[in-house]
PDB file of C-alpha atoms in Angstrom:
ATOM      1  CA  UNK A   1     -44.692 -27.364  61.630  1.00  0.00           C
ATOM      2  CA  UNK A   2     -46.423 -24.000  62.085  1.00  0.00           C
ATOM      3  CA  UNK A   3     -49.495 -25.348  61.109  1.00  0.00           C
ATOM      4  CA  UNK A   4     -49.497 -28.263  63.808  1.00  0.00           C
ATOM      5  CA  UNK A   5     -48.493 -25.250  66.212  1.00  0.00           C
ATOM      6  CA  UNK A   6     -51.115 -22.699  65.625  1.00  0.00           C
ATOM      7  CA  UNK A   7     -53.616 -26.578  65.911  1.00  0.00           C
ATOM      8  CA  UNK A   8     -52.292 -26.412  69.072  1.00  0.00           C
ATOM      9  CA  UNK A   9     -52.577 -23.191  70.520  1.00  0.00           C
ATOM     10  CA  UNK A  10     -56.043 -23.251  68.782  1.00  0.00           C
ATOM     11  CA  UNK A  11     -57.163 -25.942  70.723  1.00  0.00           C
ATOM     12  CA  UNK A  12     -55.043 -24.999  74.187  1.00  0.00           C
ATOM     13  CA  UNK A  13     -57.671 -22.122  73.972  1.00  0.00           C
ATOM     14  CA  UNK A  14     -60.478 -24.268  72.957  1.00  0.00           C
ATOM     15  CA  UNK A  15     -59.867 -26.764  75.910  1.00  0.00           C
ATOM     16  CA  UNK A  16     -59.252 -23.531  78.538  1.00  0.00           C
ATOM     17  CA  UNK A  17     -62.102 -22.140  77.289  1.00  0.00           C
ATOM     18  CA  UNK A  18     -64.318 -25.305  78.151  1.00  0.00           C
ATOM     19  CA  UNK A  19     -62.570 -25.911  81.323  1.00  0.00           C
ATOM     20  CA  UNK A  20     -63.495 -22.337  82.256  1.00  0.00           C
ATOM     21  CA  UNK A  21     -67.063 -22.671  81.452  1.00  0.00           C
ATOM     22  CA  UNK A  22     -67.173 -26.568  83.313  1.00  0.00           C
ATOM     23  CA  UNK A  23     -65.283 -25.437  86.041  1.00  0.00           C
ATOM     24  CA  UNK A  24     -65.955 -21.579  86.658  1.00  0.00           C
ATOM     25  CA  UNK A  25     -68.997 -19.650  87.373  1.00  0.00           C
ATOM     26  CA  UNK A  26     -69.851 -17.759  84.522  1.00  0.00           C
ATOM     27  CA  UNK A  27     -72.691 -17.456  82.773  1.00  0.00           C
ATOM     28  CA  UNK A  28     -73.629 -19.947  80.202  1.00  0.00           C
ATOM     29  CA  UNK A  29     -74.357 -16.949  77.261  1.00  0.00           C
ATOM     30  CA  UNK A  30     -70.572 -15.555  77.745  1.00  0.00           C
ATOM     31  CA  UNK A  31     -69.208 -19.161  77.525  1.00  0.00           C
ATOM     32  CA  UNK A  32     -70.988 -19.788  74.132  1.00  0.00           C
ATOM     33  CA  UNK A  33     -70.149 -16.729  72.781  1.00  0.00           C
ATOM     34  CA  UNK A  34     -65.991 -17.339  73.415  1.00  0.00           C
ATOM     35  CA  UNK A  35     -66.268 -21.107  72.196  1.00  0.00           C
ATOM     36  CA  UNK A  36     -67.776 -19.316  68.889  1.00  0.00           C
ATOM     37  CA  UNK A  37     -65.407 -16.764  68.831  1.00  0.00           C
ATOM     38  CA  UNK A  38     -62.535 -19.100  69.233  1.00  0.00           C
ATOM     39  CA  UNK A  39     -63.885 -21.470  66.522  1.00  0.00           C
ATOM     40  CA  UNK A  40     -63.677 -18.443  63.984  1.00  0.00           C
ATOM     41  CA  UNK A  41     -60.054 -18.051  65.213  1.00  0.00           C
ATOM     42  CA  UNK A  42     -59.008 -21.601  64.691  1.00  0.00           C
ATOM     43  CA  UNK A  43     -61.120 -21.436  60.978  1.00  0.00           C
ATOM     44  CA  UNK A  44     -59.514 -18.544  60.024  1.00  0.00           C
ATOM     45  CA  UNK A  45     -55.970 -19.751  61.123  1.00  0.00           C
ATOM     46  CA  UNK A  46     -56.618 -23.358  59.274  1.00  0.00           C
ATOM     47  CA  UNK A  47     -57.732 -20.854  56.223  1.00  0.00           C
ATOM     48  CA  UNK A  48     -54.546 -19.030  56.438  1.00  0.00           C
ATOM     49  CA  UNK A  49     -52.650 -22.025  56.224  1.00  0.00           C
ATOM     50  CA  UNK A  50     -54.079 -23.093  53.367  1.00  0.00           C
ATOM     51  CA  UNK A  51     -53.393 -19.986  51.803  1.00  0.00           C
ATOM     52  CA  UNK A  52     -49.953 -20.108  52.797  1.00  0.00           C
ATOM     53  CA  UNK A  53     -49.461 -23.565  52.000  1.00  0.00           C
ATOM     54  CA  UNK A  54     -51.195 -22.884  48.404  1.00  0.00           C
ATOM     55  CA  UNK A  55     -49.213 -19.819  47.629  1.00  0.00           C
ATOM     56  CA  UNK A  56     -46.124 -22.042  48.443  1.00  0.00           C
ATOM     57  CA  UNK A  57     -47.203 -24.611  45.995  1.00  0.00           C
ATOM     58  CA  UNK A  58     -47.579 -21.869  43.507  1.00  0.00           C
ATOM     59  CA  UNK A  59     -44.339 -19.954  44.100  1.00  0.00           C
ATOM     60  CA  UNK A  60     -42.389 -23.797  43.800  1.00  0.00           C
ATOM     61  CA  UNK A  61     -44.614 -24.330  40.332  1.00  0.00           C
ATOM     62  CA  UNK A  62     -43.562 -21.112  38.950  1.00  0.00           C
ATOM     63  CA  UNK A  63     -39.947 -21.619  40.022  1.00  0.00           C
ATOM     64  CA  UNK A  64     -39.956 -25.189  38.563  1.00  0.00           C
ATOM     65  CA  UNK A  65     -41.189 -23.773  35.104  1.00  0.00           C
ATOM     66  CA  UNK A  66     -38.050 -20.974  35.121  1.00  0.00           C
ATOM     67  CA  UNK A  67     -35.869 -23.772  35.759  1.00  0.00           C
ATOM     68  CA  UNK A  68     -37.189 -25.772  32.988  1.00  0.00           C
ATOM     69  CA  UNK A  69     -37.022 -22.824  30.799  1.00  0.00           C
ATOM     70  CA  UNK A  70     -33.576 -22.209  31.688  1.00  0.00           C
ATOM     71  CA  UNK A  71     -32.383 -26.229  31.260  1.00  0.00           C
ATOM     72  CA  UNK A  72     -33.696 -25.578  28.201  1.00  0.00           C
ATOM     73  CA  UNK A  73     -32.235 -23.114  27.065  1.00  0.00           C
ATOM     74  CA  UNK A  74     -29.037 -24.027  28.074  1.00  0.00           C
ATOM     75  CA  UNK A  75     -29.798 -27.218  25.959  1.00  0.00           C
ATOM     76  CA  UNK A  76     -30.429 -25.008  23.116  1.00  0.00           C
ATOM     77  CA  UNK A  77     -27.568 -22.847  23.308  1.00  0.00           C
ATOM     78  CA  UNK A  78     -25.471 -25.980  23.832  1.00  0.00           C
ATOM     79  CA  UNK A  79     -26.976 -27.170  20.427  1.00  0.00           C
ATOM     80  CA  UNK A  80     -26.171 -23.921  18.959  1.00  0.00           C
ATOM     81  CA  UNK A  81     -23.066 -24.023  20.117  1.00  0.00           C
ATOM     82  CA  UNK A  82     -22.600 -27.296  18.897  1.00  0.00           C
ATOM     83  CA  UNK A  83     -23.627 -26.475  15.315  1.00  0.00           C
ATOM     84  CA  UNK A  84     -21.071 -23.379  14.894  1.00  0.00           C
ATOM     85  CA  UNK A  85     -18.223 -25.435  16.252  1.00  0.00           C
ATOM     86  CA  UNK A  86     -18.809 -27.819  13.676  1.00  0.00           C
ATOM     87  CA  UNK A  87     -19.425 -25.491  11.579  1.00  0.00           C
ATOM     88  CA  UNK A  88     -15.842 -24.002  11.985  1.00  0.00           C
ATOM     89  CA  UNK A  89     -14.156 -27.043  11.852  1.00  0.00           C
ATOM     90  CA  UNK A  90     -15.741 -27.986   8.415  1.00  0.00           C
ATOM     91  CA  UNK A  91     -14.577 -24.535   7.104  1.00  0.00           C
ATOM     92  CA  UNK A  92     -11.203 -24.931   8.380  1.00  0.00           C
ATOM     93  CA  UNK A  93     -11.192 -28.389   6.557  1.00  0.00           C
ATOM     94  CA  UNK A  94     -12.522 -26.909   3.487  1.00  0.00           C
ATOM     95  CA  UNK A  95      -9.962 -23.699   3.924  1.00  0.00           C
ATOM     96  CA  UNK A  96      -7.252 -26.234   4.726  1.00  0.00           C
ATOM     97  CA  UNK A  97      -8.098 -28.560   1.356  1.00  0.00           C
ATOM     98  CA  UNK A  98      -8.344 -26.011  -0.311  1.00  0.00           C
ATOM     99  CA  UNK A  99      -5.088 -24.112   0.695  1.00  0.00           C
ATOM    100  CA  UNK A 100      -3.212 -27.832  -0.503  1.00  0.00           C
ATOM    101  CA  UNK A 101      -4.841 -27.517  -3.617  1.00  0.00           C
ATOM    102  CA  UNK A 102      -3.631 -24.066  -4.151  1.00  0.00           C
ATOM    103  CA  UNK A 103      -0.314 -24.937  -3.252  1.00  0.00           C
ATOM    104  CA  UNK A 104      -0.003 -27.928  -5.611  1.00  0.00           C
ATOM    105  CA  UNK A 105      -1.778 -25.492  -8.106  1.00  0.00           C
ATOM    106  CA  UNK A 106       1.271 -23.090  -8.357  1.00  0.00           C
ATOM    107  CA  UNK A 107       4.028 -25.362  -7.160  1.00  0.00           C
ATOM    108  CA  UNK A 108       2.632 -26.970 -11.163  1.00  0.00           C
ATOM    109  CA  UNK A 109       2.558 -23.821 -12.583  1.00  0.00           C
ATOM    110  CA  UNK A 110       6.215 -22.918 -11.709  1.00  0.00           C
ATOM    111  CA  UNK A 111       7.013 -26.601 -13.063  1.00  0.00           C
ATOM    112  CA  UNK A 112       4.831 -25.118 -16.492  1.00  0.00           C
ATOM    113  CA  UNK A 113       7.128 -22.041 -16.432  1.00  0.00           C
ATOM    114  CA  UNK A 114      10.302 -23.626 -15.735  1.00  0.00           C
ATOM    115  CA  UNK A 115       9.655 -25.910 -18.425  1.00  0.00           C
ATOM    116  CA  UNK A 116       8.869 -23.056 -20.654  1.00  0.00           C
ATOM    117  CA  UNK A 117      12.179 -21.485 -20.118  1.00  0.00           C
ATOM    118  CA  UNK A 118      14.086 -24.044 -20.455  1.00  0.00           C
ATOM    119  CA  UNK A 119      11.958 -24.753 -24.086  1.00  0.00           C
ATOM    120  CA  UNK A 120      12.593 -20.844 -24.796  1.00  0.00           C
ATOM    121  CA  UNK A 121      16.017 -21.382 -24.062  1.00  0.00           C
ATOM    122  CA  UNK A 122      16.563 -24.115 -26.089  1.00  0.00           C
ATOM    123  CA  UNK A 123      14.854 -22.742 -29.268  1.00  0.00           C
ATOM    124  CA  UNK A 124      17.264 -19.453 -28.660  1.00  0.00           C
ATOM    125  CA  UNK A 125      20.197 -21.409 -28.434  1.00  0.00           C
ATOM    126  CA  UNK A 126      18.735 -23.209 -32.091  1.00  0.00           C
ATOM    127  CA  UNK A 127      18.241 -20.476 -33.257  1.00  0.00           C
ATOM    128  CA  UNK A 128      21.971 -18.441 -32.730  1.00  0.00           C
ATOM    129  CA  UNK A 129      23.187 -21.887 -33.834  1.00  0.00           C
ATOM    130  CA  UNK A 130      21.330 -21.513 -37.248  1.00  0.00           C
ATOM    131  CA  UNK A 131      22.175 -17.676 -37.096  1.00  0.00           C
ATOM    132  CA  UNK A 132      25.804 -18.739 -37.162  1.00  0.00           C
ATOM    133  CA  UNK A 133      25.461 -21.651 -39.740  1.00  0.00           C
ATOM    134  CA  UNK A 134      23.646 -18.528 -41.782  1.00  0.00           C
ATOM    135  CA  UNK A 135      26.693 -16.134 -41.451  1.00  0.00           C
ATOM    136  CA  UNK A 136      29.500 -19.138 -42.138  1.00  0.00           C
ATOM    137  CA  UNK A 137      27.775 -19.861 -45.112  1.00  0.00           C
ATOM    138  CA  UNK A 138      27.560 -16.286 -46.513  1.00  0.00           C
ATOM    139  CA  UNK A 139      31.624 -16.018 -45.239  1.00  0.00           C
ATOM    140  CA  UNK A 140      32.136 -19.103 -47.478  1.00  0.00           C
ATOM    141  CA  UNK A 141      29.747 -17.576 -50.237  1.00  0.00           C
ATOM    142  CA  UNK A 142      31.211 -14.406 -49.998  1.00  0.00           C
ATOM    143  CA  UNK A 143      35.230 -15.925 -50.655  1.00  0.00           C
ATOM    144  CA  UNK A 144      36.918 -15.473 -53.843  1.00  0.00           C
ATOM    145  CA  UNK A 145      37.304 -18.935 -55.510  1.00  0.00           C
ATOM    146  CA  UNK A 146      41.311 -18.915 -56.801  1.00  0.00           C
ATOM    147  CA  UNK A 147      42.051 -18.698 -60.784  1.00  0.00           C
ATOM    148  CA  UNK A 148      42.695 -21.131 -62.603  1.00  0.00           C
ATOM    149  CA  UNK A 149      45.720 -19.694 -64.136  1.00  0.00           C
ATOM    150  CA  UNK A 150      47.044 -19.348 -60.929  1.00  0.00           C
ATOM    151  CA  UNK A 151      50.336 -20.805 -59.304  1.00  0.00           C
ATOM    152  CA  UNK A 152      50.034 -22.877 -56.502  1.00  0.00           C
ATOM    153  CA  UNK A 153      50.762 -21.056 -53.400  1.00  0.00           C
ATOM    154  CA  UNK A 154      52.880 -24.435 -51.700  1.00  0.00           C
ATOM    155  CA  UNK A 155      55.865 -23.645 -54.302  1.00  0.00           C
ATOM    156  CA  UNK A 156      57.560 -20.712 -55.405  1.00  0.00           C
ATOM    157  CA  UNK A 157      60.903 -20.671 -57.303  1.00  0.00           C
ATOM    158  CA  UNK A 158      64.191 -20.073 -55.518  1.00  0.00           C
ATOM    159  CA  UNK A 159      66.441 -17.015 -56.522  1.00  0.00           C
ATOM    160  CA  UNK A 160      69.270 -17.560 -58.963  1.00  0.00           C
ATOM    161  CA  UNK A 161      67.454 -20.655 -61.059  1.00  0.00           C
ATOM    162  CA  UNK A 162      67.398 -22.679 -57.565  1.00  0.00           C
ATOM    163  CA  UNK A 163      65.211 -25.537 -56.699  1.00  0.00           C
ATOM    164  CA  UNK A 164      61.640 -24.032 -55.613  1.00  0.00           C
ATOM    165  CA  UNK A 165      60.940 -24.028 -51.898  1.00  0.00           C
ATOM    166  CA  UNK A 166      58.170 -24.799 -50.116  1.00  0.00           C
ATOM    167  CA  UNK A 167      55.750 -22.171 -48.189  1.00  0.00           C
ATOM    168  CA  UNK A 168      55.129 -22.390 -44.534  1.00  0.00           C
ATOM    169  CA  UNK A 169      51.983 -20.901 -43.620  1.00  0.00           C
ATOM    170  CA  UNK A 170      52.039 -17.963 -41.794  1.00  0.00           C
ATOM    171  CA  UNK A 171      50.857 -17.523 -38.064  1.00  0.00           C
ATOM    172  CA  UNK A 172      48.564 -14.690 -39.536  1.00  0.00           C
ATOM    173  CA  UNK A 173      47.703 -16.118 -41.969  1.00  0.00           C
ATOM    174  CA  UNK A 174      46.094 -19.562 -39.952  1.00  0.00           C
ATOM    175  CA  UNK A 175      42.426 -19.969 -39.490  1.00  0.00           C
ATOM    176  CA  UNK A 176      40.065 -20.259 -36.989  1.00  0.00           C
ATOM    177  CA  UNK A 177      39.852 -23.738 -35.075  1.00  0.00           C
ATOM    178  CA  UNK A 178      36.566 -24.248 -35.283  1.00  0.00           C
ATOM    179  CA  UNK A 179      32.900 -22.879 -36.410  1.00  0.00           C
ATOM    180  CA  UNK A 180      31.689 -20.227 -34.129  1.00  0.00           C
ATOM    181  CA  UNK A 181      28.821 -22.396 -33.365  1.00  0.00           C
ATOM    182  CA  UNK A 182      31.399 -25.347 -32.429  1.00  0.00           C
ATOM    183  CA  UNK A 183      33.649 -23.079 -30.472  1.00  0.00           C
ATOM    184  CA  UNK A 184      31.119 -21.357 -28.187  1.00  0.00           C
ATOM    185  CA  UNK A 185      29.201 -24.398 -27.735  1.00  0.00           C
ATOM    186  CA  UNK A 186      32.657 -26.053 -26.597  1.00  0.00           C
ATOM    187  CA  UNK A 187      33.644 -23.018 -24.574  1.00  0.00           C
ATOM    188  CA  UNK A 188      29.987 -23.292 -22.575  1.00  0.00           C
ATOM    189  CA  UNK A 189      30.562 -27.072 -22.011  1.00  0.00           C
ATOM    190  CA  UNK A 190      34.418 -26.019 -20.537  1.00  0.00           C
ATOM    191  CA  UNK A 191      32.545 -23.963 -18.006  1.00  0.00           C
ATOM    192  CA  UNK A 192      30.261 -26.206 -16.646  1.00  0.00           C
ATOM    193  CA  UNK A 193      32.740 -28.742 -16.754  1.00  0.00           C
ATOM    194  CA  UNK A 194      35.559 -26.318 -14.838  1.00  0.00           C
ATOM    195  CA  UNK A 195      37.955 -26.155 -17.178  1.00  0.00           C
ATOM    196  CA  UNK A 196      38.873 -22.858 -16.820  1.00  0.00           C
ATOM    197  CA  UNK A 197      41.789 -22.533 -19.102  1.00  0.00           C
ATOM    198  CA  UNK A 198      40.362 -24.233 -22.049  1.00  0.00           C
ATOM    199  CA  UNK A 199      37.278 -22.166 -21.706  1.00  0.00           C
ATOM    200  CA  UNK A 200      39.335 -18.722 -21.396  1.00  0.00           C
ATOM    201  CA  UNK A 201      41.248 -19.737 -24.647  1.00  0.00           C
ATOM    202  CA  UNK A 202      37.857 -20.886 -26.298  1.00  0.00           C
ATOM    203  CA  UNK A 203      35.821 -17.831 -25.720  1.00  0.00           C
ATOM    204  CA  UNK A 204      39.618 -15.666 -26.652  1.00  0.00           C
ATOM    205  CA  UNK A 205      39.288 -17.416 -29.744  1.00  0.00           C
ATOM    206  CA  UNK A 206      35.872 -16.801 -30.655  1.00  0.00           C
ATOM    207  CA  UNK A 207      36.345 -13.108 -30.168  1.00  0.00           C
ATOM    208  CA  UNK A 208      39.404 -13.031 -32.403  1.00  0.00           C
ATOM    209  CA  UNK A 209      37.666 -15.012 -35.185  1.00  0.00           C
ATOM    210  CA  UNK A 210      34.107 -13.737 -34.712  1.00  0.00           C
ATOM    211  CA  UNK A 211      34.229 -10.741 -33.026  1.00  0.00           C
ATOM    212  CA  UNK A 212      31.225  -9.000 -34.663  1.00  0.00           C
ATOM    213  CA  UNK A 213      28.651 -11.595 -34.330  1.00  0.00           C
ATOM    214  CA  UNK A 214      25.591 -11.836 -32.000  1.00  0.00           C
ATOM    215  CA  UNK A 215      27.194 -14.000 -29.322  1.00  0.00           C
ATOM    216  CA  UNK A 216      30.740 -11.756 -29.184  1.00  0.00           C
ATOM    217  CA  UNK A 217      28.912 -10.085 -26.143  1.00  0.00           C
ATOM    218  CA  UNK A 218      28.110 -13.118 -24.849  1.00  0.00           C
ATOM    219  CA  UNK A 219      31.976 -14.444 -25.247  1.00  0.00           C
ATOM    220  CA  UNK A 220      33.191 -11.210 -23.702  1.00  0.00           C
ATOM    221  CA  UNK A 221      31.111 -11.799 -20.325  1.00  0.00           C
ATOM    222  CA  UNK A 222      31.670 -15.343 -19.958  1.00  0.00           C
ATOM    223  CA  UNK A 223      35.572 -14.299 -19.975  1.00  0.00           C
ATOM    224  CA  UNK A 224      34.460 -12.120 -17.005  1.00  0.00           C
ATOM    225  CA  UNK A 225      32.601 -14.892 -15.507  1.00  0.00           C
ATOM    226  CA  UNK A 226      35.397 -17.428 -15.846  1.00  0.00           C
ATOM    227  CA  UNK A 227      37.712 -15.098 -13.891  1.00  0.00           C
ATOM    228  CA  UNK A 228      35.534 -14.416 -11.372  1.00  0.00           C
ATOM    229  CA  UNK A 229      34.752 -17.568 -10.565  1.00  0.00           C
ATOM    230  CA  UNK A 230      38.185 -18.191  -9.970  1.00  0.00           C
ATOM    231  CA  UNK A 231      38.269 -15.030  -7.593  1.00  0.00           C
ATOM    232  CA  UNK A 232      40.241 -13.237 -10.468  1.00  0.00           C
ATOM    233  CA  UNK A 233      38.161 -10.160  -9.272  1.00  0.00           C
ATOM    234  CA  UNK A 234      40.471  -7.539 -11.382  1.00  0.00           C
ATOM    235  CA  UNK A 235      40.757  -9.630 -14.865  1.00  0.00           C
ATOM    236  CA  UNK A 236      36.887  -9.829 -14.379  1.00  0.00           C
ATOM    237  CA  UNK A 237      36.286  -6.575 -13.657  1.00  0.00           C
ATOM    238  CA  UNK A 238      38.647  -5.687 -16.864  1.00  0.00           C
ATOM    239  CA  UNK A 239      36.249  -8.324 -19.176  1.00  0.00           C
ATOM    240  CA  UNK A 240      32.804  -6.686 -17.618  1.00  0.00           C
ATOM    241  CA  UNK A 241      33.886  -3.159 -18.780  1.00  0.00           C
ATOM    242  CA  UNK A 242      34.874  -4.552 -22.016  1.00  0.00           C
ATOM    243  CA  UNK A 243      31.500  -5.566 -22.319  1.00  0.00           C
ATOM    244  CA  UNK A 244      29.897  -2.373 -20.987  1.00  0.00           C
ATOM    245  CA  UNK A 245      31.786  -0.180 -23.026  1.00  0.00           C
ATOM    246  CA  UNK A 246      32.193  -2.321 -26.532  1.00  0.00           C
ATOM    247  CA  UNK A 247      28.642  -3.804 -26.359  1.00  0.00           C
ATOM    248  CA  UNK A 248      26.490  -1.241 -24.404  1.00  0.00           C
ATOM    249  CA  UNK A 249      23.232  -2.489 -26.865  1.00  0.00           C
ATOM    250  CA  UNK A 250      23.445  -6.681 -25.929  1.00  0.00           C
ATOM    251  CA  UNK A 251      21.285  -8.186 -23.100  1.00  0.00           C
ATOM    252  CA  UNK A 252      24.475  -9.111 -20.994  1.00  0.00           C
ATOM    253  CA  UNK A 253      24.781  -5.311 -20.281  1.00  0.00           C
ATOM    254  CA  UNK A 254      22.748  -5.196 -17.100  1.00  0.00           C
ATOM    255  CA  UNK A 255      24.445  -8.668 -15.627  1.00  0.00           C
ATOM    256  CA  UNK A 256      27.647  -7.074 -16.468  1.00  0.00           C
ATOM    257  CA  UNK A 257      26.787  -4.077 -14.467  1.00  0.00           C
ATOM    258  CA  UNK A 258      25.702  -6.351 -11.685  1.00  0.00           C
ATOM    259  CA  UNK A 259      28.956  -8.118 -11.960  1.00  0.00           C
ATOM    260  CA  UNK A 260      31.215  -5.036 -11.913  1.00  0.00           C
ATOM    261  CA  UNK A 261      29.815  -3.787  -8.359  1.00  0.00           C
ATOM    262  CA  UNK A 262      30.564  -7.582  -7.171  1.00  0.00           C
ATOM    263  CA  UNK A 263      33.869  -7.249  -7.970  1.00  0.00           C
ATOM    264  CA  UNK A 264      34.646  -3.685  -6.912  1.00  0.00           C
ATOM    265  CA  UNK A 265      32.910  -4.690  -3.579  1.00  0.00           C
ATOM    266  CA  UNK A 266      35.463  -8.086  -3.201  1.00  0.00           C
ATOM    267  CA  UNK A 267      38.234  -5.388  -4.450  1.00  0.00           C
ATOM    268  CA  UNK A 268      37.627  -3.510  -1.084  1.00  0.00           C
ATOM    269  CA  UNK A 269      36.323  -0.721  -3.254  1.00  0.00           C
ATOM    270  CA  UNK A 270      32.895  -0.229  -1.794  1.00  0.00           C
ATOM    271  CA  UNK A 271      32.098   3.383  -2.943  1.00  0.00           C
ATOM    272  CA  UNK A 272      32.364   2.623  -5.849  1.00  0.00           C
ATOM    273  CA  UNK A 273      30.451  -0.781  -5.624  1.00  0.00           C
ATOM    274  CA  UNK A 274      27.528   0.832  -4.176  1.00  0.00           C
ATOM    275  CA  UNK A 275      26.768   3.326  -7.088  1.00  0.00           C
ATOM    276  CA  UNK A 276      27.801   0.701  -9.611  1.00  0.00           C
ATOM    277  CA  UNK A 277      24.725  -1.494  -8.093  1.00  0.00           C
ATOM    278  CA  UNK A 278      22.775   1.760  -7.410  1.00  0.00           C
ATOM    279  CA  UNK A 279      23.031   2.057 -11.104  1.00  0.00           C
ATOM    280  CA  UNK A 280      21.920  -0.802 -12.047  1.00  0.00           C
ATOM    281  CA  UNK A 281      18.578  -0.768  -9.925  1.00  0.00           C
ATOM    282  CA  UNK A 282      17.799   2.426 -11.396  1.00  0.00           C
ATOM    283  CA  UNK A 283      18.305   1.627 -14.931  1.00  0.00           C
ATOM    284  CA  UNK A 284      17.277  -1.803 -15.159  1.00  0.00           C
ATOM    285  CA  UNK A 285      14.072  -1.995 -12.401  1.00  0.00           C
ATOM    286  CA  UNK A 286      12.205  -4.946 -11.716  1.00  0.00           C
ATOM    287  CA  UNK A 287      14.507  -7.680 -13.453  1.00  0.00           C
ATOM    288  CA  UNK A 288      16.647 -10.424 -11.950  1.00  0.00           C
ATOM    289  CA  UNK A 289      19.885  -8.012 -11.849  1.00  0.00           C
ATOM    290  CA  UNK A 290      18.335  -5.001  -9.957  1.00  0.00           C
ATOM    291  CA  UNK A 291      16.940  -7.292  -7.282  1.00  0.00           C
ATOM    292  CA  UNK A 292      20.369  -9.155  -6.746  1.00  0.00           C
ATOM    293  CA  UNK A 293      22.104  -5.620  -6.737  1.00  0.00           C
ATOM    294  CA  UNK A 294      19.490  -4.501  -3.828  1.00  0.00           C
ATOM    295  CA  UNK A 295      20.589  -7.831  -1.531  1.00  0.00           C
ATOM    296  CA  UNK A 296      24.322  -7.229  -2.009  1.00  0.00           C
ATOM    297  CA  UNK A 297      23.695  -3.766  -1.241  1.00  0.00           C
ATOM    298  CA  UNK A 298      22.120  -4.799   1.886  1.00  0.00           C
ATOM    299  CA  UNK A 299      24.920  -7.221   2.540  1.00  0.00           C
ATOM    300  CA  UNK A 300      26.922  -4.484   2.165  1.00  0.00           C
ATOM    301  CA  UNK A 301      24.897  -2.760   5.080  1.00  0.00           C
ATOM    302  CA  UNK A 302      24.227  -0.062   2.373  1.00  0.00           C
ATOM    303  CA  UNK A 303      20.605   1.295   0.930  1.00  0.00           C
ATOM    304  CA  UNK A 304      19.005   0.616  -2.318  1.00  0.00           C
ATOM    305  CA  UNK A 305      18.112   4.419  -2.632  1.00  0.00           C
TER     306      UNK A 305
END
């Protein structure tokens, strides 16, 4: 548009100049001299043009290449972009697989220790069982057979030449009811199956008729246990001393402990609970007891400390 303009004003000037030198009186050298000058005028605008019009095509070349450049490398970064997201996600699949696997890989392992205690428990119980058969057998062993010269004790002969009597065995005198084995296997099974009594009377037995065995401990707490699981908080508080004070080596020391802050906390005695529990995390750290004594004490709205 400026172009076609500056054509013409270029040739306005041409055409004036032309009608001047038709029309007007002056002298033919002047005349020439203008339409020369005027020509250079017109050239030199047409060469500015171009100029113009060739920086312009320049400017829009080097403006095209930026954008290219920048298209691509958007495109690029897009790409990039494109590769670390999927990048992530695999990771976070992998991480996620391989989370599941270590999940299933100690959910088995605490099935492989369960089983293991359970196994361990087992071959203990076998083993008190043989313990016992051992010790029944040297009891047996270790019994005075009776002479053969010997009356037998059913008869003895009344006073003034009457007719014998027969003997009554004495109370005192009766044994046990069963093997120790057989009774604290039965009293175990009376637990679990909530009979109460017959347990009680079981494990009573067993410490009356094998009261210096391995398992008399053992007996002694579960008589604690069966009480308090019948909220008889002050018999089993009564049966967890026992065992404290008449067993303080056996491994049911530390539950016993445990036990007797339960019950002195149910009791309403909580002073008393609290440093019976306090106790027992500071003597027995890091087992099952001493972390169960930290959550009652917290129950309790009491510290550990």
């Amino acid at each position: 548009m400026r172009f076609r303009w500056i054509v013409l004003f270029g040739g306005a000037m041409l055409a004036g100049a032309l009608g001047g030198t038709l029309f007007g009186p002056a002298p033919a050298g002047a005349v020439a001299r203008e339409i020369i000058e005027l020509q250079t005028g017109v050239t030199q605008l047409i060469q500015g043009q171009q100029n113009m019009q060739t920086e312009i095509t320049q400017n829009a070349a080097v403006q095209r290449t930026l954008i290219e450049q920048s298209l691509d490398a958007v495109n690029k970064l897009n790409t990039s972009m494109s590769a670390v997201q999927k990048t992530t996600q695999d990771f976070s699949a992998a991480s996620g697989a391989r989370l599941d696997t270590m999940g299933t890989q100690v959910q088995g392992l605490s099935d492989n220790v369960g089983d293991l205690q359970a196994r361990v428990g087992k071959l203990d119980q076998k083993l008190t069982d043989i313990q016992n058969t051992l010790q029944n057998l040297d009891s047996k062993m270790a019994s005075p057979a009776p002479s053969a010269g010997s009356a037998p004790p059913s008869t003895m002969s009344a006073p003034s030449g009457g007719a014998p009597m027969s003997m009554a065995p004495s109370a005192a005198s009766a044994g046990p009811p069963a093997s120790a084995d057989v009774l604290y296997s039965n009293a175990l099974r009376d637990i679990n199956g909530k009979h109460y009594d017959l347990a009680t009377q079981e494990f009573q037995d067993y410490l009356k008729y094998y009261g210096e065995t391995d398992l008399a401990s053992n007996a002694q707490f579960y008589l604690g246990e069966v009480a308090f699981m019948q909220n008889q908080f002050q018999g089993a508080l009564d049966a967890y001393n026992k065992v404290v004070e008449n067993y303080p080596k056996s491994f049911k020391t530390a539950s016993a402990r445990m036990r007797k802050g339960f019950c002195l906390a149910e009791l309403g005695q909580k002073a008393s609970a609290v440093r019976e529990l306090r106790a027992v995390i500071r003597l027995y750290p890091g087992t099952d007891e001493a972390k169960r004594s930290a959550a009652k004490l917290k129950e309790m709205g009491a510290t550990a400390g």
